[in-house]
XYZ file of C-alpha atoms in Angstrom:
281
model
C 0.000 0.000 0.000
C 1.500 3.343 -1.041
C 0.580 6.959 -1.760
C 1.134 8.690 -5.069
C 1.149 12.448 -5.602
C 0.540 14.044 -8.980
C 1.810 17.241 -10.557
C -1.469 17.932 -12.374
C -5.167 17.243 -12.022
C -5.152 15.627 -15.462
C -2.565 13.071 -14.341
C -4.510 12.527 -11.120
C -7.748 11.819 -13.004
C -6.036 9.378 -15.342
C -5.382 7.188 -12.299
C -8.209 8.100 -9.921
C -10.938 9.024 -12.404
C -12.485 5.551 -12.870
C -12.482 4.940 -9.104
C -14.190 8.266 -8.439
C -16.678 7.995 -11.303
C -17.867 4.569 -10.118
C -19.589 6.417 -7.233
C -20.255 9.718 -8.915
C -22.726 11.154 -6.408
C -20.503 10.400 -3.417
C -17.537 11.916 -5.250
C -19.278 14.857 -6.902
C -17.257 17.423 -4.945
C -13.788 16.054 -5.721
C -14.765 15.389 -9.349
C -16.362 18.805 -9.689
C -13.420 20.714 -8.240
C -11.087 18.712 -10.481
C -13.022 19.688 -13.595
C -13.162 23.340 -12.504
C -9.403 23.456 -11.962
C -8.882 22.007 -15.422
C -11.209 24.566 -17.009
C -9.628 27.569 -15.293
C -6.304 26.778 -13.597
C -5.544 30.490 -13.115
C -8.385 30.694 -10.587
C -6.589 28.377 -8.138
C -3.323 27.874 -6.337
C -1.502 24.687 -7.437
C -3.612 21.823 -6.061
C -2.569 18.929 -3.869
C -3.783 15.695 -5.478
C -2.926 12.194 -4.316
C -4.097 8.599 -4.268
C -3.517 5.621 -2.040
C -3.011 2.447 -4.053
C -2.663 -1.237 -3.294
C -2.531 -4.517 -5.135
C -6.100 -4.025 -6.329
C -5.565 -0.493 -7.620
C -6.820 2.794 -6.191
C -8.077 2.576 -2.606
C -8.867 6.258 -2.094
C -8.057 9.753 -3.314
C -7.812 13.342 -2.074
C -7.679 16.820 -3.559
C -6.997 20.229 -2.046
C -6.926 23.694 -3.603
C -5.149 25.893 -1.027
C -6.231 27.532 1.201
C -9.343 25.339 1.266
C -10.039 22.068 3.067
C -8.817 18.683 1.924
C -11.527 16.774 0.014
C -11.553 13.034 0.667
C -13.074 10.276 -1.438
C -14.648 7.118 -0.118
C -11.895 4.678 0.913
C -12.003 1.007 -0.067
C -9.654 -0.005 2.768
C -9.655 1.746 6.182
C -5.919 1.112 6.527
C -5.325 3.336 3.505
C -6.601 6.357 5.441
C -3.834 6.104 8.037
C -1.230 5.673 5.291
C -2.446 8.873 3.644
C -2.546 10.804 6.928
C 1.094 9.966 7.586
C 2.037 11.044 4.065
C 0.310 14.412 4.504
C 1.336 15.034 8.111
C 3.571 17.957 7.130
C 0.835 19.710 5.141
C -0.741 22.848 6.699
C -4.275 21.508 6.458
C -7.036 23.730 7.887
C -9.496 20.843 7.826
C -11.226 18.368 5.555
C -14.533 17.213 4.144
C -15.215 13.558 3.512
C -17.151 10.391 4.369
C -17.739 10.172 8.145
C -15.667 7.068 8.889
C -12.760 8.097 6.674
C -12.890 11.695 7.941
C -12.691 10.603 11.574
C -9.936 8.064 10.892
C -7.847 10.553 8.942
C -8.322 13.250 11.598
C -7.221 10.947 14.394
C -4.169 9.763 12.465
C -3.249 13.261 11.258
C -3.434 14.742 14.755
C -1.451 11.825 16.184
C 1.348 12.518 13.706
C 1.036 16.264 13.218
C -0.191 17.322 16.655
C -3.033 19.688 17.497
C -6.705 18.783 17.642
C -9.724 18.290 15.431
C -13.463 18.879 15.683
C -16.542 18.340 13.537
C -17.874 21.718 12.443
C -20.710 20.523 10.221
C -22.544 17.296 9.447
C -23.515 17.241 5.783
C -25.769 15.232 3.512
C -25.234 14.726 -0.213
C -28.350 14.829 -2.376
C -28.937 13.865 -5.992
C -31.724 14.938 -8.347
C -32.795 13.468 -11.679
C -36.182 15.192 -12.135
C -37.645 18.385 -10.682
C -40.907 18.673 -8.814
C -41.846 22.287 -9.512
C -42.900 24.223 -6.404
C -45.975 26.426 -6.258
C -45.584 29.737 -8.116
C -44.938 32.950 -6.234
C -43.804 36.519 -6.640
C -40.757 37.221 -8.744
C -38.809 35.572 -11.542
C -35.370 33.997 -12.127
C -32.571 35.371 -14.254
C -28.911 34.648 -14.920
C -26.577 37.004 -13.068
C -24.591 39.402 -15.246
C -21.658 41.788 -14.872
C -23.836 44.440 -13.195
C -24.525 41.973 -10.346
C -20.902 41.651 -9.264
C -21.502 43.840 -6.207
C -24.393 41.645 -5.075
C -22.269 38.517 -5.481
C -19.370 40.167 -3.637
C -21.684 40.803 -0.676
C -23.730 37.620 -0.638
C -21.049 34.986 -1.270
C -19.027 35.869 1.866
C -22.274 36.094 3.845
C -23.126 32.546 2.770
C -19.647 31.245 3.647
C -19.776 32.837 7.085
C -23.272 31.622 7.919
C -23.194 28.153 6.374
C -19.550 27.166 6.773
C -18.326 29.494 9.536
C -15.558 30.648 7.205
C -14.389 34.155 6.358
C -13.522 34.422 2.674
C -10.258 36.241 1.978
C -10.870 39.177 -0.328
C -8.265 37.965 -2.779
C -9.865 34.527 -3.012
C -13.297 36.093 -3.523
C -12.094 38.401 -6.288
C -10.255 35.541 -7.978
C -13.468 33.520 -8.029
C -15.494 36.449 -9.339
C -12.926 37.048 -12.064
C -13.285 33.405 -13.089
C -17.075 33.854 -13.176
C -16.704 37.003 -15.268
C -14.546 35.093 -17.771
C -17.286 32.482 -18.071
C -15.024 29.705 -16.830
C -16.140 29.488 -13.196
C -19.499 28.968 -11.563
C -22.681 30.418 -12.951
C -25.062 32.309 -10.696
C -28.781 32.926 -10.929
C -30.819 35.504 -9.041
C -34.487 35.634 -8.134
C -35.831 39.152 -8.670
C -38.899 40.694 -7.074
C -39.924 44.155 -8.253
C -36.575 44.620 -9.945
C -34.376 43.726 -6.988
C -32.533 40.454 -6.272
C -33.779 38.536 -3.225
C -32.098 35.134 -3.564
C -29.017 33.528 -5.149
C -28.226 30.046 -6.479
C -24.904 29.019 -7.990
C -23.883 25.962 -9.980
C -20.531 24.578 -11.070
C -18.190 21.663 -10.652
C -19.108 19.359 -13.492
C -18.857 15.617 -13.035
C -18.942 13.025 -15.831
C -22.755 13.044 -15.822
C -23.779 15.821 -13.461
C -23.140 19.182 -11.858
C -23.248 20.581 -8.323
C -25.677 23.218 -7.037
C -24.317 25.735 -4.536
C -24.262 28.122 -2.892
C -27.935 28.718 -2.141
C -28.394 31.973 -0.250
C -31.219 34.314 0.697
C -30.569 37.341 2.928
C -32.236 36.928 6.341
C -34.791 39.671 5.724
C -36.058 37.918 2.556
C -36.456 34.402 3.951
C -39.633 32.442 4.442
C -41.191 33.405 1.100
C -40.071 30.429 -1.003
C -37.596 32.366 -3.147
C -34.686 29.926 -2.708
C -36.917 26.908 -3.271
C -38.306 28.244 -6.548
C -34.895 29.419 -7.746
C -33.201 26.111 -6.884
C -35.925 24.241 -8.767
C -35.526 26.546 -11.775
C -31.730 26.211 -11.843
C -31.901 22.437 -11.394
C -34.393 22.126 -14.256
C -32.205 24.346 -16.432
C -29.143 22.195 -15.777
C -30.998 18.973 -16.552
C -32.290 20.523 -19.785
C -28.688 21.323 -20.737
C -27.943 17.594 -20.734
C -26.756 16.855 -17.200
C -28.219 13.585 -15.921
C -27.862 14.584 -12.265
C -27.751 17.633 -10.041
C -25.991 17.309 -6.692
C -25.959 19.438 -3.587
C -24.716 19.403 -0.006
C -26.916 20.337 2.941
C -26.428 20.843 6.651
C -28.014 17.801 8.312
C -28.887 19.946 11.314
C -31.013 22.293 9.175
C -34.261 20.317 8.798
C -36.013 23.119 6.901
C -33.456 23.140 4.086
C -33.380 19.347 3.866
C -37.169 19.239 3.614
C -37.289 21.960 0.948
C -34.774 20.214 -1.290
C -36.594 16.910 -1.032
C -39.854 18.628 -1.965
C -38.352 19.687 -5.302
C -36.933 16.250 -6.086
C -33.569 15.854 -4.361
C -32.932 12.452 -2.777
C -30.303 11.689 -0.100
C -27.317 9.608 -1.162
C -24.860 9.614 1.748
C -23.448 11.766 4.551
C -20.187 13.634 4.999
C -18.335 15.496 7.745
C -16.607 18.838 7.651
C -13.708 18.806 10.103
C -11.541 21.661 11.344
C -7.978 21.218 12.657
C -6.651 23.340 15.495
C -3.314 24.020 17.110
């Protein structure tokens, strides 16, 4: 059993791609980030990509675009997680997101070797959609965000990160992402407008072999409770399916029953769970 690091995402996917694609929904985040890096490498710092391999081939894979968390795949052999943690013990990891068992095992092994501590900051659920159940109509209408909406995105995206993920987005990282969006090579964003003003935001990006990931989904606190996000998410999901994607994926906070219920009402079905872990000194 050994780890292998790669100097490009393309080389990584040549080895890990079939393993990841065999469970596309579970691996939609790592596959989606990989495809985004390939489409617009200038939007990211050089990524960390690695696999753990054994006699039977790939046993697990990880990807990280600094300064973000490590993204873990499902692991075919629990022992491979400890091997990977030892290999990455010198990395300045802020945290990780991955399958619960693998995330806990890696965190324990990484802390044992690297020092410090770890804690679960969010329990997540991965959903998949193949057909949309359209919600009841309401006030407003959807539209694709354009260059004049950059200020709205610059305000709402950090607000989402802070509220949903307890993370403060560095201004440079935010601007880099918005520049990628402006070039048409990053995420796309849609807005729900009521009386000429935006009241909700849904993004989509991170293509997988057969799907694409929805996120973020954000409505300012003063506009909530009116169904804007539900209708916009349904519209965006339907649009993406019409473009030829077989699946739409999204992550939710398990401890937010309202959001989980809303997504299921428009056709999303749970696939598996994940943990977001933070490392401390």
